[in-house]
CSV table of C-alpha atoms and ligand atoms in Angstrom, one decimal:
chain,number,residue,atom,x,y,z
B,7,UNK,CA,0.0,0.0,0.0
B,8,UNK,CA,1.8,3.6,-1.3
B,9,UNK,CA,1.7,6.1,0.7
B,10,UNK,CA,-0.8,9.5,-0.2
B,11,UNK,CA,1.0,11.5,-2.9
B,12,UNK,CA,0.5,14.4,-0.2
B,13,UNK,CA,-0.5,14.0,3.6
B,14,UNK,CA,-4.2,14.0,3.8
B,15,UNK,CA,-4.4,16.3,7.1
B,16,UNK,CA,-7.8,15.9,9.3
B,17,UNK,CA,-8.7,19.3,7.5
B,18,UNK,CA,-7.7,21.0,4.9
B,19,UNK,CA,-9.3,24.7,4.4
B,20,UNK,CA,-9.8,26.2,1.2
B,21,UNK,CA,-9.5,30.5,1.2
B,22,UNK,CA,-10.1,32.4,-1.9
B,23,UNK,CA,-7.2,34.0,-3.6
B,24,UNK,CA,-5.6,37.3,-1.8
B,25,UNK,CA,-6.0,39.0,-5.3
B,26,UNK,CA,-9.9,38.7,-4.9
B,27,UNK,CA,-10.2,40.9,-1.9
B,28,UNK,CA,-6.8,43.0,-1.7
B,29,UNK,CA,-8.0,46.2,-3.3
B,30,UNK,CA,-10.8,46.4,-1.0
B,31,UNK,CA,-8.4,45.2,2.1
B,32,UNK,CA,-5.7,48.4,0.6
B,33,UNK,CA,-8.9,50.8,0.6
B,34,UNK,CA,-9.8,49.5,3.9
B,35,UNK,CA,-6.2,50.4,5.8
B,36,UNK,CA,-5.3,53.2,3.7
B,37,UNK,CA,-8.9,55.0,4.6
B,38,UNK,CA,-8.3,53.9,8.2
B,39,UNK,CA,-11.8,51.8,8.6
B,40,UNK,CA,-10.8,48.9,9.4
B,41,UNK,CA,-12.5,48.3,13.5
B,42,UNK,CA,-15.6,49.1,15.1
B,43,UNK,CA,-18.0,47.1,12.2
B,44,UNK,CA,-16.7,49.1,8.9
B,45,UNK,CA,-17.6,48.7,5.5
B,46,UNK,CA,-16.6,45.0,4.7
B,47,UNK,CA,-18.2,43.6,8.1
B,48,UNK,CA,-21.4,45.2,7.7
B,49,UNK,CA,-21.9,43.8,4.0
B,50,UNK,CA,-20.7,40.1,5.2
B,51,UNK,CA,-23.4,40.4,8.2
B,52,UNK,CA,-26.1,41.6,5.3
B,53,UNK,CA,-24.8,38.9,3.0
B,54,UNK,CA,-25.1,36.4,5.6
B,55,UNK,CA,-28.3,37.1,7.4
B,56,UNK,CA,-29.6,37.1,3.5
B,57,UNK,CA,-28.2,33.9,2.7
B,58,UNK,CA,-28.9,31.7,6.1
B,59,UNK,CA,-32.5,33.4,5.6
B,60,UNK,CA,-32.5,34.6,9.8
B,61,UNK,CA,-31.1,37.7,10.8
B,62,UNK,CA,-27.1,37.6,11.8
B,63,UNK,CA,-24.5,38.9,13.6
B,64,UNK,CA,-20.8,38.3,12.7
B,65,UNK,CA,-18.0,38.1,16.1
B,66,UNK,CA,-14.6,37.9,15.6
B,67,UNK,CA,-15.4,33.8,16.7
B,68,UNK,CA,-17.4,31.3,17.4
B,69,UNK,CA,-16.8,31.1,21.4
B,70,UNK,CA,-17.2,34.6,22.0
B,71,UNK,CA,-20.8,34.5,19.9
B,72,UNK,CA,-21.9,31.8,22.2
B,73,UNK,CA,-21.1,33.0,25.4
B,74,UNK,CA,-22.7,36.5,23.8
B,75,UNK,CA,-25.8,34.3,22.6
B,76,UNK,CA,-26.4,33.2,26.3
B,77,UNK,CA,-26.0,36.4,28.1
B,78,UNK,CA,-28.5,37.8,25.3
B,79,UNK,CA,-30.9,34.8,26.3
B,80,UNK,CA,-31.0,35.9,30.1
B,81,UNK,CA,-28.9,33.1,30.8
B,82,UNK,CA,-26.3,34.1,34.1
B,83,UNK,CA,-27.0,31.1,36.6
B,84,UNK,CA,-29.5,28.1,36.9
B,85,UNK,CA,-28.6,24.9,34.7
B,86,UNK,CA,-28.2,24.1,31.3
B,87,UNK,CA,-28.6,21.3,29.6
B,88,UNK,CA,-26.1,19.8,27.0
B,89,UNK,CA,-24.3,17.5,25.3
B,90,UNK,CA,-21.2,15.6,26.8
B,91,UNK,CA,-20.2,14.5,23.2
B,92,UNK,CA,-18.8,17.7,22.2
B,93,UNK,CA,-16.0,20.2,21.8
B,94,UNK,CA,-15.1,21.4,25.3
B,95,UNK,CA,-16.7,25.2,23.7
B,96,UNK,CA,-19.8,23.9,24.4
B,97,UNK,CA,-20.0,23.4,28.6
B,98,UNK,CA,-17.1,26.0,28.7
B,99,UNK,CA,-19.2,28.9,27.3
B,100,UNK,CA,-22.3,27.6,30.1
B,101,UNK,CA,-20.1,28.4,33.0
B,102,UNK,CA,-18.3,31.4,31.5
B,103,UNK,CA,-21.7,33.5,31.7
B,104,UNK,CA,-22.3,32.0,35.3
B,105,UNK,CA,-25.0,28.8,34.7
B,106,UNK,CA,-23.7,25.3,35.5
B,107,UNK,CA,-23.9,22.8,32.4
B,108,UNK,CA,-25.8,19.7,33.1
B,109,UNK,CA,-24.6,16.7,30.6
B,110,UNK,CA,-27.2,14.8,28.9
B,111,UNK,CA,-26.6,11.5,26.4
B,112,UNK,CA,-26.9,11.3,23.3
B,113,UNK,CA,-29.2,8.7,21.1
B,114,UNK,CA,-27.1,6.8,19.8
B,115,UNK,CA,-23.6,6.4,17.7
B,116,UNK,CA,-24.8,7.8,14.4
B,117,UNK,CA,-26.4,10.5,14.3
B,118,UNK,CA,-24.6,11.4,17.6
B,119,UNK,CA,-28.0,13.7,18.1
B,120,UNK,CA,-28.6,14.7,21.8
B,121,UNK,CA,-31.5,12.6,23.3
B,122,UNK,CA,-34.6,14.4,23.6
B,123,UNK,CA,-36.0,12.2,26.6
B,124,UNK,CA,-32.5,11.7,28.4
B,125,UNK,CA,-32.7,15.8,28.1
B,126,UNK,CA,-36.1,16.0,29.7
B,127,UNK,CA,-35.5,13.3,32.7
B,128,UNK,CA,-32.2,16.1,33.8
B,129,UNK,CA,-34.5,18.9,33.9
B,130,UNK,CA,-35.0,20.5,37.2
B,131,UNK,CA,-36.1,23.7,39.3
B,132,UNK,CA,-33.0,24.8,38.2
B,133,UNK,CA,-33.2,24.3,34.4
B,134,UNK,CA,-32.9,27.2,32.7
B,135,UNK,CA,-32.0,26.1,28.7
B,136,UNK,CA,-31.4,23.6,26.8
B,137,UNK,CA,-28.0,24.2,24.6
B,138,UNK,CA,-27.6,21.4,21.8
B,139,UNK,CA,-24.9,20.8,19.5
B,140,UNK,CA,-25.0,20.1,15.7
B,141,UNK,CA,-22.0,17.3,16.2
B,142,UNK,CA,-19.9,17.2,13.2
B,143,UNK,CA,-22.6,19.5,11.5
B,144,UNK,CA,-25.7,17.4,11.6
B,145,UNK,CA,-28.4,18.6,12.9
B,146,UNK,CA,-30.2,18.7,16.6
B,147,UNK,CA,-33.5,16.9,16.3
B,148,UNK,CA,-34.8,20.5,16.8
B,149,UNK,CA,-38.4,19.6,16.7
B,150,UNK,CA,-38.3,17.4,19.6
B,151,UNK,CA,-36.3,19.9,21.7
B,152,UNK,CA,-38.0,22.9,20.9
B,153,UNK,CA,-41.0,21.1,22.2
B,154,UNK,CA,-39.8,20.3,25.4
B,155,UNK,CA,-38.1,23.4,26.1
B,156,UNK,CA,-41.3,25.1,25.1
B,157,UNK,CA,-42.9,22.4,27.7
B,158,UNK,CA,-40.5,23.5,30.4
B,159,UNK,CA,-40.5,27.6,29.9
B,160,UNK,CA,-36.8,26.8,29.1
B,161,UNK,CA,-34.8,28.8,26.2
B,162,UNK,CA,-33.3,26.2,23.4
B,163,UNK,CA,-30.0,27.3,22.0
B,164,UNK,CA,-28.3,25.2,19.6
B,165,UNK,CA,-24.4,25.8,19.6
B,166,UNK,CA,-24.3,24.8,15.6
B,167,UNK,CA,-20.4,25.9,15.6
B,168,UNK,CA,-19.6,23.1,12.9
B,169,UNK,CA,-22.8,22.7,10.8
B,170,UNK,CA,-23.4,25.8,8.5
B,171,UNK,CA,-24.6,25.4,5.2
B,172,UNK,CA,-26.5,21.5,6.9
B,173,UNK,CA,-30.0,22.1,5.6
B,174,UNK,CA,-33.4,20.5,7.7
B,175,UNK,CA,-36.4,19.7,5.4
B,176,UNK,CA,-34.5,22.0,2.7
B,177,UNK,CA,-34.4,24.8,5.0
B,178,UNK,CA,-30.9,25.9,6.0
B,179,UNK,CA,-30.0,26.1,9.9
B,180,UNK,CA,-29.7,29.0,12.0
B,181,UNK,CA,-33.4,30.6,13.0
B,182,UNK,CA,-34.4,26.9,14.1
B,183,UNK,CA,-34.1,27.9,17.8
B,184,UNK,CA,-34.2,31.0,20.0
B,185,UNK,CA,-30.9,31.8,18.9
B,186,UNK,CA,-28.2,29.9,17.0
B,187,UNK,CA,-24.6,30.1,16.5
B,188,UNK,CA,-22.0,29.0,14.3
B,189,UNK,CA,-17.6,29.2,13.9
B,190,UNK,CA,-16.0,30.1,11.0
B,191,UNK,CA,-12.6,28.6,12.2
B,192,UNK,CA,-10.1,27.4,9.6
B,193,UNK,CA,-11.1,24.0,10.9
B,194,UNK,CA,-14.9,24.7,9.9
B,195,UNK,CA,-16.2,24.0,6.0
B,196,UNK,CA,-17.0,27.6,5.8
B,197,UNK,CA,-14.1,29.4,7.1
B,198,UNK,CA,-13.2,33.3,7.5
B,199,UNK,CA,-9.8,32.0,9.5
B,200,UNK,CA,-11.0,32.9,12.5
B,201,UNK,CA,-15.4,34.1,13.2
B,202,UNK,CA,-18.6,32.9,14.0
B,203,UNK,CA,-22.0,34.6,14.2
B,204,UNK,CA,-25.2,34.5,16.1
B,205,UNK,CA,-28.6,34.3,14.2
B,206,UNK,CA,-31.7,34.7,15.7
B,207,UNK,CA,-35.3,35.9,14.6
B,208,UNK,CA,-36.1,37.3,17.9
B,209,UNK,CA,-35.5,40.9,17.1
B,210,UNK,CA,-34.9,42.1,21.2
B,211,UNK,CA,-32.2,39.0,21.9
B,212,UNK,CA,-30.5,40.1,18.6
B,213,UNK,CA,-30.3,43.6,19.9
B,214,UNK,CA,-28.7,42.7,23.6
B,215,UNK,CA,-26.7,40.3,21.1
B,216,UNK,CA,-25.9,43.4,19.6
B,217,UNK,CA,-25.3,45.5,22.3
B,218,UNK,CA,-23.3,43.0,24.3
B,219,UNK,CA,-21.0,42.5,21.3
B,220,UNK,CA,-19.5,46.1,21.6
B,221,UNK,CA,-18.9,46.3,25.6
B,222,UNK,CA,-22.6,46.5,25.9
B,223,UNK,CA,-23.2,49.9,24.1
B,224,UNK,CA,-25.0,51.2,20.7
B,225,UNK,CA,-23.8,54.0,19.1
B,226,UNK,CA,-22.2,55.3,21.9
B,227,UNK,CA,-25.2,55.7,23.9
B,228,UNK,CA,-26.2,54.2,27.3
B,229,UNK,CA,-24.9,50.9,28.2
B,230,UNK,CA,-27.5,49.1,30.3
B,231,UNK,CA,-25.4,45.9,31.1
B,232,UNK,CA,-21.4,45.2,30.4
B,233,UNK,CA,-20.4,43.8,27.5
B,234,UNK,CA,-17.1,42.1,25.6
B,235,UNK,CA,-15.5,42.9,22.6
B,236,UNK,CA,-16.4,40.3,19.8
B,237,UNK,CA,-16.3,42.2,16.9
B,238,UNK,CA,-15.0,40.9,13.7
B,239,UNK,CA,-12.1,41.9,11.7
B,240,UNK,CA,-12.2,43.2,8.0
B,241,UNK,CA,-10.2,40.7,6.3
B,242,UNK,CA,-12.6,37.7,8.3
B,243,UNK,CA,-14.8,39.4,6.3
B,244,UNK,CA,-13.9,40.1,3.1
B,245,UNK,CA,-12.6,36.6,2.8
B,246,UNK,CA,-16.1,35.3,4.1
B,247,UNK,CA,-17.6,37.5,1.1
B,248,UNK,CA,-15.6,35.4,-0.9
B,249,UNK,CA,-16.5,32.4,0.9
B,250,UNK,CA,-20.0,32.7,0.4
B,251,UNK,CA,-20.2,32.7,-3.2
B,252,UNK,CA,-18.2,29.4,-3.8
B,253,UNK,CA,-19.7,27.5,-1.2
B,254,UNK,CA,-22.9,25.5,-2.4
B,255,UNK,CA,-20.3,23.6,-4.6
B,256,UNK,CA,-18.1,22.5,-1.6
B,257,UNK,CA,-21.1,21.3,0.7
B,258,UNK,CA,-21.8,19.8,-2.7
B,259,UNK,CA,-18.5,18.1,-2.8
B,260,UNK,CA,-18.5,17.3,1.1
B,261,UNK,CA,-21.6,15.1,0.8
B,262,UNK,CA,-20.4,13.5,-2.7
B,263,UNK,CA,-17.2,12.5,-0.9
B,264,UNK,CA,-18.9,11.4,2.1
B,265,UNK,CA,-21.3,8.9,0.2
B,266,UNK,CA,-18.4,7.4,-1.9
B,267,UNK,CA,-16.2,7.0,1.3
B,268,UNK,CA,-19.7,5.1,2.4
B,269,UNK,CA,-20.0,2.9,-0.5
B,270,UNK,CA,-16.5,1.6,0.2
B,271,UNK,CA,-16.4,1.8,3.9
B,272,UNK,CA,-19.5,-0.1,4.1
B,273,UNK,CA,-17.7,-3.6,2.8
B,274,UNK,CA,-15.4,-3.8,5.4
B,275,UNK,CA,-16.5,-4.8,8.6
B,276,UNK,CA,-16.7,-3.8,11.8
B,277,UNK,CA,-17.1,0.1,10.7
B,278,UNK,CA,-20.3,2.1,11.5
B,279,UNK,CA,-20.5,5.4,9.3
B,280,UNK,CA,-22.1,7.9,11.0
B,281,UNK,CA,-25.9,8.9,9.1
B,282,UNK,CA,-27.9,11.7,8.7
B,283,UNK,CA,-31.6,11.1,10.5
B,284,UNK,CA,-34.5,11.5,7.9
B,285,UNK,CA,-35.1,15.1,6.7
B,286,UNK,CA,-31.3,16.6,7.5
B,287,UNK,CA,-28.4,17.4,4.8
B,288,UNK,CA,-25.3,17.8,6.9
B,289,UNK,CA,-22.4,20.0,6.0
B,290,UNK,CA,-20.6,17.3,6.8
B,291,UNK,CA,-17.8,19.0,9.2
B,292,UNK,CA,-15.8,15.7,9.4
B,293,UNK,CA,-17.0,11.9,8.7
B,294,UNK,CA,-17.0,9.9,11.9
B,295,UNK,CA,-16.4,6.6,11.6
B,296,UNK,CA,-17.4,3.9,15.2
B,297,UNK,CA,-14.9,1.3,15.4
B,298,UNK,CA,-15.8,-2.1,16.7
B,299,UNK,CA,-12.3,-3.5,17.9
B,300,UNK,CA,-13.5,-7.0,17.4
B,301,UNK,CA,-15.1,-6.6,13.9
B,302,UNK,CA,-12.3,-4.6,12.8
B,303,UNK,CA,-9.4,-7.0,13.6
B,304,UNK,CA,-8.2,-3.4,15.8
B,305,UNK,CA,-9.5,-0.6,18.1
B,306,UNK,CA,-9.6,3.0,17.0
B,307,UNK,CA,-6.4,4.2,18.5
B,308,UNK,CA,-4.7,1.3,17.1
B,309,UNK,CA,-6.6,2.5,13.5
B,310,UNK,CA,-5.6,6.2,14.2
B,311,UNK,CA,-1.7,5.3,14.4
B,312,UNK,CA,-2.3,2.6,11.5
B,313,UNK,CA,-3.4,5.7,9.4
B,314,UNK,CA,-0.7,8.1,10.1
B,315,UNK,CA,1.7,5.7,8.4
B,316,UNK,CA,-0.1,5.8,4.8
B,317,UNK,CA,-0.5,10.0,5.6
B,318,UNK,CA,-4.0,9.8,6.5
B,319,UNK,CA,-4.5,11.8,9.7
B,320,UNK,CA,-7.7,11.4,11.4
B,321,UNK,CA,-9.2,12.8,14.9
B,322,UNK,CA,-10.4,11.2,18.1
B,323,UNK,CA,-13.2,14.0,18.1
B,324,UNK,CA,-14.9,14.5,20.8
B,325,UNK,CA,-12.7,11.9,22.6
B,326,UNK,CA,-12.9,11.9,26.1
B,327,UNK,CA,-16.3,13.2,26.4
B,328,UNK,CA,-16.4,16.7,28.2
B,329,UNK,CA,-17.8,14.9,31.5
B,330,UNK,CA,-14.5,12.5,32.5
B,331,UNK,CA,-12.4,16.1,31.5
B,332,UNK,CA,-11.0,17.3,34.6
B,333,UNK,CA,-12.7,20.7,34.6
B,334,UNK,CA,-16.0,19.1,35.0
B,335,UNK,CA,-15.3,16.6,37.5
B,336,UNK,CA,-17.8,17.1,39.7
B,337,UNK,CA,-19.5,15.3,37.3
B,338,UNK,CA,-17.8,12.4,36.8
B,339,UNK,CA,-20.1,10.1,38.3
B,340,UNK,CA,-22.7,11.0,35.7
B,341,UNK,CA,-23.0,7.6,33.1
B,342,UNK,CA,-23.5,8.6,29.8
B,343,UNK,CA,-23.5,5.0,28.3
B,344,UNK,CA,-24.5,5.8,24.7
B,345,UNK,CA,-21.7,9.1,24.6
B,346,UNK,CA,-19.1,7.0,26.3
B,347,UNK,CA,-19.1,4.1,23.7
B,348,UNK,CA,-19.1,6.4,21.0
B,349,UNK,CA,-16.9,8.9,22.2
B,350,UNK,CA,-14.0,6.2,23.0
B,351,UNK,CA,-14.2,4.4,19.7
B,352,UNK,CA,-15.2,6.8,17.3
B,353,UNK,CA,-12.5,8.2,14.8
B,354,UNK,CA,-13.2,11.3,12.3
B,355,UNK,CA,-12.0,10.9,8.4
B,356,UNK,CA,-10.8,14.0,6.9
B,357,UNK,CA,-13.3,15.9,4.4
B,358,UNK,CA,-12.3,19.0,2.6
B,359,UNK,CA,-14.0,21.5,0.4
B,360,UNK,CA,-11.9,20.3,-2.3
B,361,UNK,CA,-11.5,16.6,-1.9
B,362,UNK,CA,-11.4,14.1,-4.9
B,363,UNK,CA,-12.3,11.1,-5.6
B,364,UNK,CA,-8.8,10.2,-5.5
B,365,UNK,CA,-8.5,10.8,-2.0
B,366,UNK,CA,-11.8,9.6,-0.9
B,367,UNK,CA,-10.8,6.2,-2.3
B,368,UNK,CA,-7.2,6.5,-1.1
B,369,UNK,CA,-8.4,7.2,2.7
B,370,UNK,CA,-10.8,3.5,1.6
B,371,UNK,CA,-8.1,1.5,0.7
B,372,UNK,CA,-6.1,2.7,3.6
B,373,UNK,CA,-8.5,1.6,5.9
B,374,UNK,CA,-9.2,-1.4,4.3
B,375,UNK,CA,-5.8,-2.4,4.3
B,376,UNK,CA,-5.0,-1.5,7.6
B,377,UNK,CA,-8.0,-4.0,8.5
B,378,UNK,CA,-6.7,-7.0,6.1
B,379,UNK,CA,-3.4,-6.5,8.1
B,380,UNK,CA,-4.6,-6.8,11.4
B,381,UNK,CA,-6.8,-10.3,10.3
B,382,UNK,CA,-3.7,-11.8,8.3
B,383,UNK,CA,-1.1,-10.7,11.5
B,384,UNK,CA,-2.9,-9.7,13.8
B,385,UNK,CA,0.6,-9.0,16.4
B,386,UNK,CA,1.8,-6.9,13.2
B,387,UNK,CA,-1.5,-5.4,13.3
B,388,UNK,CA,-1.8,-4.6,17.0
B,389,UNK,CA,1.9,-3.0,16.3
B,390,UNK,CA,1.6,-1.4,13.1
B,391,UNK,CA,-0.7,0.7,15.7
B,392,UNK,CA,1.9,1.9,17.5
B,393,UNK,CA,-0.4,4.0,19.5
B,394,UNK,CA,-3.1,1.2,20.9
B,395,UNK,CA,-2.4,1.4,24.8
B,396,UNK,CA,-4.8,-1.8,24.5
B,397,UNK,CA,-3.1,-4.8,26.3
B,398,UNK,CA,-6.0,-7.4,24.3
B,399,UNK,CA,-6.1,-9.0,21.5
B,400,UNK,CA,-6.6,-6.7,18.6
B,401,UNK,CA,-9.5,-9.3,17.4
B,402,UNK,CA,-10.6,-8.2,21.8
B,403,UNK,CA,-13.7,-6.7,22.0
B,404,UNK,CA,-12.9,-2.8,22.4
B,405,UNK,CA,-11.8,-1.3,25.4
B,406,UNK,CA,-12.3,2.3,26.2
B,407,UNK,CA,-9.2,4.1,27.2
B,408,UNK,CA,-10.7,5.8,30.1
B,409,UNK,CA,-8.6,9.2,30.6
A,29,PLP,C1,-18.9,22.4,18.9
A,29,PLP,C2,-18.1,23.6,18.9
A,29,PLP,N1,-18.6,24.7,19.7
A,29,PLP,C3,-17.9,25.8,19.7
A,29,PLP,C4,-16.7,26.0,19.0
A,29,PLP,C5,-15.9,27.3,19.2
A,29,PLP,O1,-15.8,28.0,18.0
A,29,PLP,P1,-14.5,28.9,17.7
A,29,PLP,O2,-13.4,28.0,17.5
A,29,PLP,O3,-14.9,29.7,16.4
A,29,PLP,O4,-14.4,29.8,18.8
A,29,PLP,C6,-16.2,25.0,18.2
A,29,PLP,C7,-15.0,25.2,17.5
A,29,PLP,O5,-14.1,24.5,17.3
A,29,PLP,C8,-16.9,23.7,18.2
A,29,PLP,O6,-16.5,22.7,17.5
């Protein structure tokens, strides 16, 4: 088996060229307006809100929009509810504006989808919202929460960081919930470097949104609460400009290369590829991939290192769950059954904006490789890992490697 012709990194972000923008980006700092929401900012925000179909606000990045997105919801103490099976953004951003996140499981390991009833058995005097996340950019089963939320007198936020441009009964997200978010980090498949933005089509939580996102003052006037500074920068948005008119065709190519990585994935055994639930087109962030150890012929960490020696790099995302991290140890005893064996054997493929079939294929044979080894030898296969801290069998059932 050859090695890839050039690393295939876990992402791979695609900007437009510098000529496309530089004029306007000279203009920008020879006139001097290049802070405080100038010229370029202010048409990305229009551009966006008109695109996503909900009204938007840009911030210089995804965590600072969500912590801004909570503050504008009311939220300052109390509870909230949300996934463990996330980036550590998520429960951070809870106990940044003062409210304690509560984790909740998720339904199971393919759609990865936060579990509506496991959500409303947590909920208590002390609930105050429900924050879920659109895990590798497929969609919350919004319906389902909305409902209980609105059962509850809760707010429902959805921290949709990786899944712009993931579309729910054709509809794109972002005005699906009180208020949404998303990231434009280079790591996201719509990417302004670094930015994120808040959407909402509650006009008075857009306007504290607002307000907060300039130290909690509007043009200069009173300021009835303080505020941060989460503006964005010019160039995040004259490259999101830019962005925005090439990106249909990358979503496009995203979900092409995920369904071909399917077809091929699907004859070797022992892999689960994650699956959109009826009505959702995901973005498709990353393509997470459950490893069962004994199917397989190895575990996940053993595939991981595997990979890395045919230049295939691949992710343990979200891997340990954010309820075994140390910050949140006053959880620990909380069992998340369905998140834990996910979390522990799950591994993300690379997708890019640009991929090829080439490289879909490649990453295929890779993998399947890797798995013929591991059946033919399976020491040489348990080695060839290098990085399985798994004293089994590789043909073992899988073990999680508890942190
Ligand atoms: C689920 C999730 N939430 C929040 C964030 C934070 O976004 P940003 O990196 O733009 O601050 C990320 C980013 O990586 C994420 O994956």
């Amino acid at each position: 088996m050859p090695r890839a012709s050039s690393p295939l990194n876990i992402v791979r972000p695609v900007f437009p060229k510098a000529e496309q923008f530089l004029a306007a980006f000279e203009t920008a700092l020879e006139t001097g307006q290049v802070a405080n929401n100038s010229r370029w900012v202010v048409e990305f925000e229009k551009r966006l809100s008109e695109y996503l179909g909900v009204p938007s606000l840009v911030f210089c990045n995804g965590q600072i929009g969500m912590m801004t997105m909570l503050r504008a919801a009311g939220i300052t103490g109390g509870e909230v509810i949300v996934p463990s099976f996330t980036f550590l953004a998520t429960p951070h951003a809870v106990r940044w504006v003062g409210a304690e996140p509560v984790f909740a499981d998720i339904l199971d390991d393919q759609t990865m989808r936060l579990d509506p009833s496991d959500v409303e058995r947590r909920i208590t005097d002390r609930t105050v919202a429900i924050l879920a996340v659109d895990a590798y950019g497929v969609a919350s089963d919004y319906a389902a929460l909305k409902r209980i939320a609105e059962r509850h007198t809760l707010k429902f936020l959805v921290d949709s960081a990786p899944s712009f441009g993931t579309r729910v009964d054709g509809q794109l997200v972002g005005g699906f919930a009180d208020a949404q978010m998303f990231s434009f980090h280079a790591t996201k498949p719509f990417a302004t470097m670094e930015g994120g933005c808040v959407c909402s089509h509650d006009p008075e939580l857009l306007a504290r949104v607002k307000a907060l996102r300039n130290f909690g003052q509007v043009d200069g006037a009173d300021c009835q609460e303080p505020g941060l500074n989460g503006k964005m920068l010019e160039i995040s948005a004259l490259i999101g400009i830019e962005q925005l008119k090439t990106f249909e065709p990358a979503i496009a190519t995203r979900r092409r290369s995920v369904e071909r990585m399917r077809s091929g994935l699907s004859q070797i055994p022992g892999l689960a590829v994650a699956r959109e639930p009826e009505g959702v087109e995901a973005n498709w962030m990353l393509l997470p991939v459950v490893v069962d150890a004994a199917q397989f012929g190895m575990d996940r960490d053993a595939l991981a290192s595997a990979l890395e020696k045919h230049d295939v790099f691949v992710r343990k995302y979200y891997s340990p769950p954010c309820h075994h991290m140390t910050a949140y140890r006053a959880q620990k005893d909380v069992t998340l059954e369905v998140t834990e064996r996910t979390a522990y054997n799950v591994v993300a493929l690379p997708l890019y904006n640009d991929m090829t079939d080439e490289e879909c294929d490649f990453i295929v044979a890779a993998i399947q490789h890797v798995h013929l080894s591991a059946l033919i030898a399976p020491a040489q296969g348990r080695s060839s890992g290098g990085g399985d801290r798994s004293s089994t069998s590789p043909l073992a059932p899988s073990r999680r490697s508890m942190p």
